[in-house]
XYZ file of C-alpha atoms in Angstrom:
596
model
C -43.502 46.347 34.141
C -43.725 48.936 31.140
C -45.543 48.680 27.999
C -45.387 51.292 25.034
C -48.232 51.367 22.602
C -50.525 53.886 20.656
C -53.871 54.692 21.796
C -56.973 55.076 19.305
C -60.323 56.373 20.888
C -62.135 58.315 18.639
C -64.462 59.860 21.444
C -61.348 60.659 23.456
C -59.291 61.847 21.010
C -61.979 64.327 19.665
C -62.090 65.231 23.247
C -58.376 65.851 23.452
C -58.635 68.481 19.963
C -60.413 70.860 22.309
C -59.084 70.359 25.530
C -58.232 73.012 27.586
C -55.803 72.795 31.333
C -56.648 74.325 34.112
C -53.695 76.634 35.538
C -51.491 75.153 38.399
C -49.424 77.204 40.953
C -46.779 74.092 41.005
C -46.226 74.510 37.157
C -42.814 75.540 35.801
C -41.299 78.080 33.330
C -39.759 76.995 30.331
C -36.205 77.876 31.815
C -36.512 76.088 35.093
C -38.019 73.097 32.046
C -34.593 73.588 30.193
C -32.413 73.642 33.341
C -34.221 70.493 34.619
C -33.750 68.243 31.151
C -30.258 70.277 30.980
C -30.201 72.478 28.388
C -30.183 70.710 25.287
C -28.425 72.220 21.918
C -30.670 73.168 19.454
C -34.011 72.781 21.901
C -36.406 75.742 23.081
C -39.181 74.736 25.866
C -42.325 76.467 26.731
C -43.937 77.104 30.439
C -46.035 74.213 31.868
C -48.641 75.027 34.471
C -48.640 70.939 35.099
C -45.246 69.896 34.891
C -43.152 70.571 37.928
C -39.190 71.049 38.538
C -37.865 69.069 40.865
C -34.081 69.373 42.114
C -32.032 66.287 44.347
C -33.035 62.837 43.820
C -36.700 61.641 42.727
C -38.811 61.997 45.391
C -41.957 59.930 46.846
C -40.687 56.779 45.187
C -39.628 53.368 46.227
C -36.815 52.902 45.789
C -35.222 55.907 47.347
C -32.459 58.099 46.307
C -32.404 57.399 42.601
C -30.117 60.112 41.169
C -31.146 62.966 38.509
C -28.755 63.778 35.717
C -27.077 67.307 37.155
C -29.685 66.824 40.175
C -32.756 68.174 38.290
C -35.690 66.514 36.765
C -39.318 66.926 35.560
C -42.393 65.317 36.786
C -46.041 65.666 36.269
C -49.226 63.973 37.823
C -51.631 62.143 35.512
C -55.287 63.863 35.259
C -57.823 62.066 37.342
C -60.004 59.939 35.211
C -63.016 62.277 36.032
C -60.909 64.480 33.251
C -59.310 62.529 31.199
C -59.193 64.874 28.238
C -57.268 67.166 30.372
C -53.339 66.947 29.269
C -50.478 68.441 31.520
C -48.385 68.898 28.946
C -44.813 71.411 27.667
C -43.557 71.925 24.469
C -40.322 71.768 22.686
C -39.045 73.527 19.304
C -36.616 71.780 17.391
C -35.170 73.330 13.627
C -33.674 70.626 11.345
C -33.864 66.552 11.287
C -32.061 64.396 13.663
C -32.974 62.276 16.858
C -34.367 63.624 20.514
C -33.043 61.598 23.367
C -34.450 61.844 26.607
C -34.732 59.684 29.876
C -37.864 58.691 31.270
C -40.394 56.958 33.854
C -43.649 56.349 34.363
C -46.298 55.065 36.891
C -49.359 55.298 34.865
C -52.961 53.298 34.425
C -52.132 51.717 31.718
C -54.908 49.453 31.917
C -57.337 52.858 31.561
C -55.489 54.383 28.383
C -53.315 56.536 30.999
C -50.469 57.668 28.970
C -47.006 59.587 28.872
C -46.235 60.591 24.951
C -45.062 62.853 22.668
C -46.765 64.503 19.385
C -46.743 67.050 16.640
C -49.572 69.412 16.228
C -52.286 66.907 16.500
C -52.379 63.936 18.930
C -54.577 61.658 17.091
C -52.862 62.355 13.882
C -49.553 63.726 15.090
C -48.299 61.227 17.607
C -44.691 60.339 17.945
C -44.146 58.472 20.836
C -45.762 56.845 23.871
C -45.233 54.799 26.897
C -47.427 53.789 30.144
C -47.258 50.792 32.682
C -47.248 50.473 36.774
C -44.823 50.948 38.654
C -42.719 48.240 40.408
C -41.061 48.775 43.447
C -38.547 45.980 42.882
C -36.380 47.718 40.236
C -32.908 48.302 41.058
C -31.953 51.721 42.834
C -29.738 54.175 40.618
C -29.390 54.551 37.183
C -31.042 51.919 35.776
C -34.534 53.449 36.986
C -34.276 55.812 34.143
C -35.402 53.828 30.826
C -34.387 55.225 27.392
C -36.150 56.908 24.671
C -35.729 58.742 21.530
C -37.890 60.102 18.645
C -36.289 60.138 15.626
C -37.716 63.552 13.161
C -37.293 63.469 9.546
C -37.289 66.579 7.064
C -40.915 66.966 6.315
C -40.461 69.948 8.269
C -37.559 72.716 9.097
C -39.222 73.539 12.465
C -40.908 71.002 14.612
C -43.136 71.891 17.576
C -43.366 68.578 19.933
C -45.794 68.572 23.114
C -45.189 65.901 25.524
C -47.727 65.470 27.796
C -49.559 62.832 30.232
C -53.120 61.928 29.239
C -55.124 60.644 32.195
C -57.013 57.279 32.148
C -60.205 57.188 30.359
C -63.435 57.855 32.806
C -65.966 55.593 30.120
C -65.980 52.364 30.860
C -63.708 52.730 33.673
C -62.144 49.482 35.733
C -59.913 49.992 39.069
C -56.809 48.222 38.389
C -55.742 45.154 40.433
C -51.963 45.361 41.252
C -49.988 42.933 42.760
C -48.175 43.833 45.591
C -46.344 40.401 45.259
C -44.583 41.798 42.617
C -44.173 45.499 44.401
C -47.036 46.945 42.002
C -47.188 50.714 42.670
C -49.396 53.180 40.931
C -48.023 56.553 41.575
C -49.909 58.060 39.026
C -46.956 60.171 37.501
C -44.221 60.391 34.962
C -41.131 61.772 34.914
C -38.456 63.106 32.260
C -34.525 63.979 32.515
C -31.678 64.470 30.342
C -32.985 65.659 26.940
C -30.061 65.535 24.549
C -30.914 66.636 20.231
C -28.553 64.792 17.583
C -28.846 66.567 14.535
C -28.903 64.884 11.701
C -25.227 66.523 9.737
C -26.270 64.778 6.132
C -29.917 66.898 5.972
C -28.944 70.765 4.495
C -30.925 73.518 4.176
C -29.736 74.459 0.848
C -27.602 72.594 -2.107
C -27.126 73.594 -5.652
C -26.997 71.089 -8.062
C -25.212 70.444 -9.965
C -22.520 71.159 -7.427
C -19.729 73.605 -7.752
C -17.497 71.813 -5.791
C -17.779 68.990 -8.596
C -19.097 70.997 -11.810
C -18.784 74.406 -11.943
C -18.485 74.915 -15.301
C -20.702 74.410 -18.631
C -20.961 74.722 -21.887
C -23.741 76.892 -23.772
C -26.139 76.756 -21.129
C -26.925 75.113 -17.372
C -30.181 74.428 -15.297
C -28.808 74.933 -11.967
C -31.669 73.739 -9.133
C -31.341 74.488 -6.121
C -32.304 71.605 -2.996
C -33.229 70.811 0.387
C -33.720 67.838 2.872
C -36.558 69.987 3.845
C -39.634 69.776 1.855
C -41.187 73.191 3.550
C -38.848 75.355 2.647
C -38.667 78.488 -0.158
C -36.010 80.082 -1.486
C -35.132 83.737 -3.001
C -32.517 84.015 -5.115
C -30.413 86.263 -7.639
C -27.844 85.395 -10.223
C -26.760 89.392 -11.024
C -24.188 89.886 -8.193
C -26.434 91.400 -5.630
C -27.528 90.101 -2.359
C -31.169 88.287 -2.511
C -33.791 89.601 -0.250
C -37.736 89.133 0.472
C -38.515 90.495 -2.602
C -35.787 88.704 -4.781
C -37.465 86.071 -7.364
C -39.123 82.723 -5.620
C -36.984 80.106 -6.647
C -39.439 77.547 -8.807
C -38.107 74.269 -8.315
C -40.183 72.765 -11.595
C -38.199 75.444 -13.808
C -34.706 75.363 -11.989
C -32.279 78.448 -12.476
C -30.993 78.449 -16.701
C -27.942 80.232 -17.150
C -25.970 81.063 -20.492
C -22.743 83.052 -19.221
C -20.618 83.345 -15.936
C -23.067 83.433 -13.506
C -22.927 83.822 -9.224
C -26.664 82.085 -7.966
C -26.903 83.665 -4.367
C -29.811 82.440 -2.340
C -31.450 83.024 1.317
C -33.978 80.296 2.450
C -37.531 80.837 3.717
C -40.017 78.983 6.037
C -42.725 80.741 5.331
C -42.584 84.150 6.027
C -39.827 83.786 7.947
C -36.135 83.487 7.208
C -34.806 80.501 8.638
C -30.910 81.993 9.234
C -28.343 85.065 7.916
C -26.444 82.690 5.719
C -26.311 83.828 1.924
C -25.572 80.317 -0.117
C -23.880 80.834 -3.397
C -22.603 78.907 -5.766
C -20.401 80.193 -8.713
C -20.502 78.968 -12.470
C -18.215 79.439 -15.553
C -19.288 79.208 -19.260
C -16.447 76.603 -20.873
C -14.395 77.961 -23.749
C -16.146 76.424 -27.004
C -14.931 72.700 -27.874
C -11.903 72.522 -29.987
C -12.432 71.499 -33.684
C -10.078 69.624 -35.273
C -9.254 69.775 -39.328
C -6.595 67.576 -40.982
C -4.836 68.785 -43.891
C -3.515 66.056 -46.597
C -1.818 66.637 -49.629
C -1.268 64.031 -51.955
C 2.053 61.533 -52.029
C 3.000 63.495 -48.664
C 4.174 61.302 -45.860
C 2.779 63.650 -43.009
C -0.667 65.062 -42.172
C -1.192 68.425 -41.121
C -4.079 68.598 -38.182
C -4.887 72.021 -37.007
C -6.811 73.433 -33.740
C -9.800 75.948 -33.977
C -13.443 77.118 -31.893
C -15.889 79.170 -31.801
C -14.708 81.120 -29.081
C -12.505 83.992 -30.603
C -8.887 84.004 -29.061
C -8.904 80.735 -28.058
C -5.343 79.206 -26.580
C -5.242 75.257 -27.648
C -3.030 72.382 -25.549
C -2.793 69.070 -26.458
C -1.197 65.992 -25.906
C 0.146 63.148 -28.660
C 0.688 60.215 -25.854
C -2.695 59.436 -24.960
C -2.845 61.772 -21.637
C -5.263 64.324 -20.687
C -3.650 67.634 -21.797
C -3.388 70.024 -18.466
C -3.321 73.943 -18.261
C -1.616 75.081 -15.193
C -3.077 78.208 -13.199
C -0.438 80.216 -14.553
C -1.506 79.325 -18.263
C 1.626 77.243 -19.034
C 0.820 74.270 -20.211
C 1.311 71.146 -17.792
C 3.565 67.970 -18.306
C 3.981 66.376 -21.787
C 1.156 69.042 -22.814
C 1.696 71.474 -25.856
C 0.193 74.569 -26.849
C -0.543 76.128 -30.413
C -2.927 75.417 -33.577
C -1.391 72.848 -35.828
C 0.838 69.316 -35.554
C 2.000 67.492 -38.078
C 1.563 64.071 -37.716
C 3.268 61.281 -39.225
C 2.396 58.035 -37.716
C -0.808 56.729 -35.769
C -1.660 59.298 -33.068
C -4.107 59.851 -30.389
C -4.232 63.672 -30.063
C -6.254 65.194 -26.991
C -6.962 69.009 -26.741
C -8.854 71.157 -24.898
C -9.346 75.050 -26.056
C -9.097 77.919 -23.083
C -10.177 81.616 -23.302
C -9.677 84.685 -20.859
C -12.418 84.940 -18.646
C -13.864 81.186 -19.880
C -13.181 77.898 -18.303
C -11.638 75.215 -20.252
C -13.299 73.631 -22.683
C -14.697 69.784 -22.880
C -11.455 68.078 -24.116
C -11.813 66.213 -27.401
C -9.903 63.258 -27.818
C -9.828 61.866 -31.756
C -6.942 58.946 -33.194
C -5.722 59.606 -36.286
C -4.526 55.822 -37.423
C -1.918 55.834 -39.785
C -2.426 53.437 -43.224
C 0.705 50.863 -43.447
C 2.735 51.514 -46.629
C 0.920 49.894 -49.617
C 2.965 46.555 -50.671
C 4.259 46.019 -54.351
C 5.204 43.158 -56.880
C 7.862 43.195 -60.156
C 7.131 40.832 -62.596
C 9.539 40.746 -65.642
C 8.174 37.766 -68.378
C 5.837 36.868 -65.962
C 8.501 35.820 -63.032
C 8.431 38.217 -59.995
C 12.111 40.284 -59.564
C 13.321 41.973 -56.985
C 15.971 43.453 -59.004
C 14.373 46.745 -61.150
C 15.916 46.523 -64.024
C 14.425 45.116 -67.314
C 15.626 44.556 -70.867
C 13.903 46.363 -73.907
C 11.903 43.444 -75.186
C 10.948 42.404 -71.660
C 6.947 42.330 -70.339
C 7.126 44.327 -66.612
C 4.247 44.693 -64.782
C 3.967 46.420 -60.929
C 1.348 44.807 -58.972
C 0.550 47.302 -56.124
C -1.469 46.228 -52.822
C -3.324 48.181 -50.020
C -5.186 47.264 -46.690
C -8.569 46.090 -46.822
C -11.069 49.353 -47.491
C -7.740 51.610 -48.768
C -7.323 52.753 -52.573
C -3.746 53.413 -53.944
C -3.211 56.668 -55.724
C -0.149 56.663 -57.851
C 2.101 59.301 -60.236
C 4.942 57.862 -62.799
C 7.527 60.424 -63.804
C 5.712 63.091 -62.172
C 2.381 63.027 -64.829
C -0.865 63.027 -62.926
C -1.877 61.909 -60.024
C -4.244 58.684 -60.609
C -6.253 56.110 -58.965
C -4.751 52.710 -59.114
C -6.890 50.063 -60.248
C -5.188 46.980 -62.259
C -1.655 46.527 -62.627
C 0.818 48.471 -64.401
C 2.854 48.216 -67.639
C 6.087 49.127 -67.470
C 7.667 49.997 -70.688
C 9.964 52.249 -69.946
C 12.622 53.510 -67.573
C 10.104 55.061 -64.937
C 9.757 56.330 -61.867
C 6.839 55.485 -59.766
C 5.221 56.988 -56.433
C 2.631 55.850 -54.655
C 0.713 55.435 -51.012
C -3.012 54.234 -49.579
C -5.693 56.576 -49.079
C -8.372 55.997 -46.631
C -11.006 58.247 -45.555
C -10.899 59.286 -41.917
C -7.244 57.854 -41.840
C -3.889 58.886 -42.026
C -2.339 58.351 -45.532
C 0.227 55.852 -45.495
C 4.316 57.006 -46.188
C 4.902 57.203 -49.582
C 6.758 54.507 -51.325
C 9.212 55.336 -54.423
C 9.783 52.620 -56.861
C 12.616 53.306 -59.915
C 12.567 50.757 -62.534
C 15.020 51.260 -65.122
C 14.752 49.761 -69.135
C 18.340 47.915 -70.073
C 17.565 49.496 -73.811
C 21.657 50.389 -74.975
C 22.885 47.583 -76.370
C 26.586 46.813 -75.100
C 29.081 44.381 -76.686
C 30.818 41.698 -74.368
C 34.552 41.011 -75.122
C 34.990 37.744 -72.862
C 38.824 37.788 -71.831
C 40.153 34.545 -74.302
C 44.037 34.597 -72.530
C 44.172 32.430 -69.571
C 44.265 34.325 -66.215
C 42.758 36.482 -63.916
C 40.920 39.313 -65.550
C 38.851 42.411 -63.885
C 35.856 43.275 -66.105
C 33.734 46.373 -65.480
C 30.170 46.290 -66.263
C 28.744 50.156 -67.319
C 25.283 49.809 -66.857
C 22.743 47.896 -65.368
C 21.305 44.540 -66.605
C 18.319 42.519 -66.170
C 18.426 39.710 -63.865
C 17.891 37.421 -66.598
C 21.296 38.329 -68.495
C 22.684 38.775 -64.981
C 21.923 34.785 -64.257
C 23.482 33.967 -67.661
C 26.889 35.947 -67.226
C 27.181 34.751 -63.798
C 26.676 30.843 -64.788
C 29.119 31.577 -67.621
C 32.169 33.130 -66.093
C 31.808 32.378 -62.126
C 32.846 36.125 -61.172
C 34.195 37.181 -58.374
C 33.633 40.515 -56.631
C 35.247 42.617 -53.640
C 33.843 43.706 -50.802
C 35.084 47.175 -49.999
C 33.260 47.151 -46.741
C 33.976 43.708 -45.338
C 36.889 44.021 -47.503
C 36.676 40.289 -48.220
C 35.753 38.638 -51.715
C 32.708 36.743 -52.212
C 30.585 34.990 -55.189
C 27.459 37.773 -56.083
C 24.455 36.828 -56.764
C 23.384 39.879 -59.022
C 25.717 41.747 -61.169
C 25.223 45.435 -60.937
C 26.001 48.412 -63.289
C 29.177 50.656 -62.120
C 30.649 47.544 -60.631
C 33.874 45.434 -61.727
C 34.541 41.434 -61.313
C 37.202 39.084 -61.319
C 36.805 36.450 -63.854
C 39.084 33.210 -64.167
C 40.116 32.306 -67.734
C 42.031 28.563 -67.463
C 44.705 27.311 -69.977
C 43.133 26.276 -73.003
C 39.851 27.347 -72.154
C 37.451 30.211 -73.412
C 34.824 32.594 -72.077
C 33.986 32.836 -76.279
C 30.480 31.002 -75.420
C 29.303 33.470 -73.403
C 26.524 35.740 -74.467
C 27.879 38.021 -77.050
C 25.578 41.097 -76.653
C 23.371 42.372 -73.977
C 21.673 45.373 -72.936
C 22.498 47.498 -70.451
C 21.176 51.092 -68.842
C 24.102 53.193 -68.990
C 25.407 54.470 -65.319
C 25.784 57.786 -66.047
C 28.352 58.043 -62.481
C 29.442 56.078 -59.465
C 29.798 56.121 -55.681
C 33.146 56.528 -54.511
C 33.621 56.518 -50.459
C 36.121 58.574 -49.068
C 39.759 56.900 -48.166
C 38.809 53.545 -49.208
C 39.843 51.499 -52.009
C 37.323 50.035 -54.618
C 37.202 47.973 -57.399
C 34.973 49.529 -60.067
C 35.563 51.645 -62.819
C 34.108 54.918 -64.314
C 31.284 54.907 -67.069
C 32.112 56.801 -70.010
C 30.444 59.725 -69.645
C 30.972 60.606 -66.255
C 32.650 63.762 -64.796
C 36.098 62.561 -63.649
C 36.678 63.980 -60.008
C 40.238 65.373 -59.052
C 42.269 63.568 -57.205
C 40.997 60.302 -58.131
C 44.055 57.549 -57.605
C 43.732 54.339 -60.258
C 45.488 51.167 -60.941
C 44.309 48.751 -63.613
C 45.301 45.114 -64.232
C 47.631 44.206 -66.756
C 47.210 40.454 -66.769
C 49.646 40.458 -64.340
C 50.478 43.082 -62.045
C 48.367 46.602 -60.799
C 49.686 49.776 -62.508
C 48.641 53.045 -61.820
C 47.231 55.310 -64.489
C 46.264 58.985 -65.056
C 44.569 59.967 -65.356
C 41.894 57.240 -64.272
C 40.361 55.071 -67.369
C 36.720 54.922 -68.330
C 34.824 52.030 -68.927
C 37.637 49.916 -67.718
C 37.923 47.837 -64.556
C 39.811 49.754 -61.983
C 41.033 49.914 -58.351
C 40.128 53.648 -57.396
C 40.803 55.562 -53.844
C 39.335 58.981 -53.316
C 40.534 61.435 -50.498
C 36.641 62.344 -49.821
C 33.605 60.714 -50.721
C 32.139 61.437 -54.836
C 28.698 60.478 -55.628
């Protein structure tokens, strides 16, 4: 049976800081050691005056014939306990972390302190691994002889130096052990080793930069590049001007790290103590970004668009952008990438997210700043005439209009009628004349909203009705504009009828409007007399005419009468045609083009 455990006598292990090994004709060199535990990657041996190669089989055991791996193996005696400080012992030299796998045996006095094990510098403080027991004779022949072992080493240190050796049982307080031959007990006083195999471990480096180029390799006005290791005894020399480090090259201080300001190359050799650990030269490349875009936004007052335009610090600086909420992309050829633009300005004239990033020769790109630009909705507005709200603009001379005007929450309306000066809205407006009004919501660190346009027009010409008394059908053409008050009256009164030119259908209006003409039904022995006798109107000073379509309207008096303007009129009865066309008289009119 085997047992593994640590062993912790002071006076022996004092003993074992001085030992000393006597020399031994049967010991090997360190290449018959690396042929016998068969050659292992990354593993260098030293001689052994106590160890012994051994080809075939392992010998002087029961049971016999128990293979070697590649038919060579090492074995060693045990000192006698009259020397127990003595240790037979090789090393091995390992550079990196990782696991050492080996195959092993032993037949040692366990029950003395007798010992096969493995340790770094110092056995008391330095030991790795162990294992000791007798030797039973009953265990299976082949493979299975061999038991398994591995010592895993961390990164404390680049290059470990690992002894294994056999420490012979104690002499004080010495006790012959009792075996049982019942159970095939057998103390051959020996251990054996075969097969070393070294795993390195492929996640510990000698040398990393971070941050990492592969990820980051670019900054903006300055960097702290430090460079790492898994190992935590190794030194580096470094440059960052192009040229290859050497011995003398700056010691890298890994409190201070590496600060860089412009394109710099960090090229660095590594160090275990005064040695150089391998040829590589690490580097790691790093590009100063192109200053951050800034963005300034242009808005001039009662303008429905926003001018927003690019700039940095970095002189020469190409801008690309994006309006759709992407990441703007320059190509390696410069060209700008899908649904990216280049240049310095946009206009923008609704809610946008814009997204730029600024790019110089020799540079990387910049950080890419993303800002929305939310557009204000279109300030809302209320026509009061007499204190009713109107929809229709138009109010008479002795009328009290007001224009209520309303903005989102936080917004202020600025406003302009008939082009005077620009003001700040604050309670609503008189309207006491024909005006026109502009307005929009202003927000700071918004868009300004579209600009509305309201026309409101003052029915101040006063324009004599003459209600058609004969009985009949009889067009009537109304110059001007009227209020929706008068408009009410005059409808209630004589039920007009108007055309559609459009639909080309006739239908009942609801509003009467200026530059239009109505049918209106007189019956026999009835009168239009009580009608309103006077109202006021805002002259039309010209109508619409579409092209190659009949209309019934008429022309205001002081309109420009296009050429080749066809007109019939109404005589009570039938529709003559008349040139050239009337004014101020109810008319069907066709014009080869379109007049406005």
């Amino acid at each position: 049976m085997l047992s593994l455990h640590r062993f912790f006598l002071p006076v022996f292990c004092c003993l074992l800081a001085v030992a000393a090994f006597c020399p031994d004709v049967h010991g090997a060199t360190a290449q018959q050691i690396a042929n016998a535990l068969d050659n292992p990657v990354g593993v260098t041996f030293s001689a052994s005056s106590s160890w012994v190669y051994k080809a075939g089989n392992v010998a002087d055991i029961i049971p016999k014939g128990v293979p070697s791996f590649n038919n060579n193996y090492m074995v060693c005696a045990s000192p006698g306990k009259a020397n127990p400080q003595k240790l037979n012992f090789f090393t091995v030299t390992i550079q990196g972390a990782g696991t050492l796998s080996f195959r092993y045996q032993v037949s040692l006095d366990d029950y003395n302190w007798a010992e096969l094990c493995a340790y770094e510098n110092d056995y008391e403080w330095g030991w790795l691994w162990g294992a000791s027991g007798y030797w039973n004779n009953y265990v299976d022949q082949g493979e299975d002889w061999w038991e398994e072992g591995e010592i895993p080493l961390g990164a404390e240190n680049y290059t470990r130096t690992i002894s294994f050796a056999v420490v012979g049982p104690t002499s004080e307080g010495y006790e012959k052990p009792e075996l049982d031959p019942e159970w095939g007990e057998k103390l051959y006083n020996k251990a054996w080793l075969d097969h070393f195999v070294w795993h390195p471990d492929e996640d510990a480096r000698l040398l990393v930069f971070n941050p990492d180029p592969e990820e980051l390799n670019s900054f903006n006005e300055k960097l702290t590049v430090y460079l790492d290791s898994n190992y935590d005894n190794l030194t580096f020399h470094y440059t960052t001007d192009g040229s290859a480090p050497n011995a003398n090259s700056p010691v890298y201080d890994p409190d201070a790290g590496i600060t860089i300001t412009r394109n710099t190359t960090i090229s660095a050799i590594v160090y275990e103590g005064d040695a150089r650990v391998d040829t590589t030269v690490y580097s790691a490349s790093y590009m100063r970004k192109t200053a951050p875009p800034q963005l300034n936004i242009t808005q001039n007052e009662l303008q429905n668009s926003a001018l927003l335009e690019f700039s940095s610090d970095t002189p020469g600086a190409v801008f690309y952008y994006t309006l759709n909420n992407n990441v703007p992309e320059r190509l390696e050829n410069g060209q700008p990438g899908e649904n990216t633009f280049t240049g310095s300005r946009v206009t923008l004239t609704k809610t946008t997210t814009v997204q730029v990033l600024a790019w110089a020769d020799g540079l990387a790109d910049s950080n890419v700043v993303s800002e929305t630009f939310e557009k204000l909705p279109t300030p809302e507005s209320s026509f009061v005439v007499n204190g009713t709200p109107s929809a229709h603009p138009v109010f008479d001379k002795n009328d009290q209009a007001t224009l209520t005007l309303t903005a989102a929450q936080g917004a202020r309306i600025r406003y302009r009628i008939n082009g005077g000066d620009i003001q700040v809205y604050e309670n609503p407006l008189d309207i006491d004349q024909t005006s026109e009004i502009r307005f929009q919501a202003q927000q700071e660190g918004k868009l300004h909203s579209d600009t509305v346009t309201c026309k409101f027009y003052q029915a101040d010409t006063l324009f004599p009705l003459d209600p058609p008394e004969a009985p009949g059908w009889h067009l009537f053409f109304l110059p001007g504009e009227i209020s929706e008050k008068n408009s009410k009256e005059l409808i209630k009164q004589w039920h007009p009828i108007a055309y559609d030119s459009q639909k080309k259908n006739y239908y009942r209006p609801d509003l009467l409007r200026g530059g239009g003409s109505y049918w209106i039904f007189t019956p026999e022995g009835g009168t239009r007399a009580e009608a309103i006798k006077n109202i006021y109107i805002y002259p039309l000073t010209g109508i619409t005419i579409p092209a190659k379509t009949w209309i019934l309207s008429g022309i205001p008096e002081d309109a420009s009468i296009p050429q080749d303007i066809q007109a019939q009129t109404w005589d009570g009865e039938t529709f003559q045609p008349v040139s050239p066309p009337p004014t101020d008289t109810a008319a069907w009119l066709y014009s080869p083009v379109e007049i406005k």
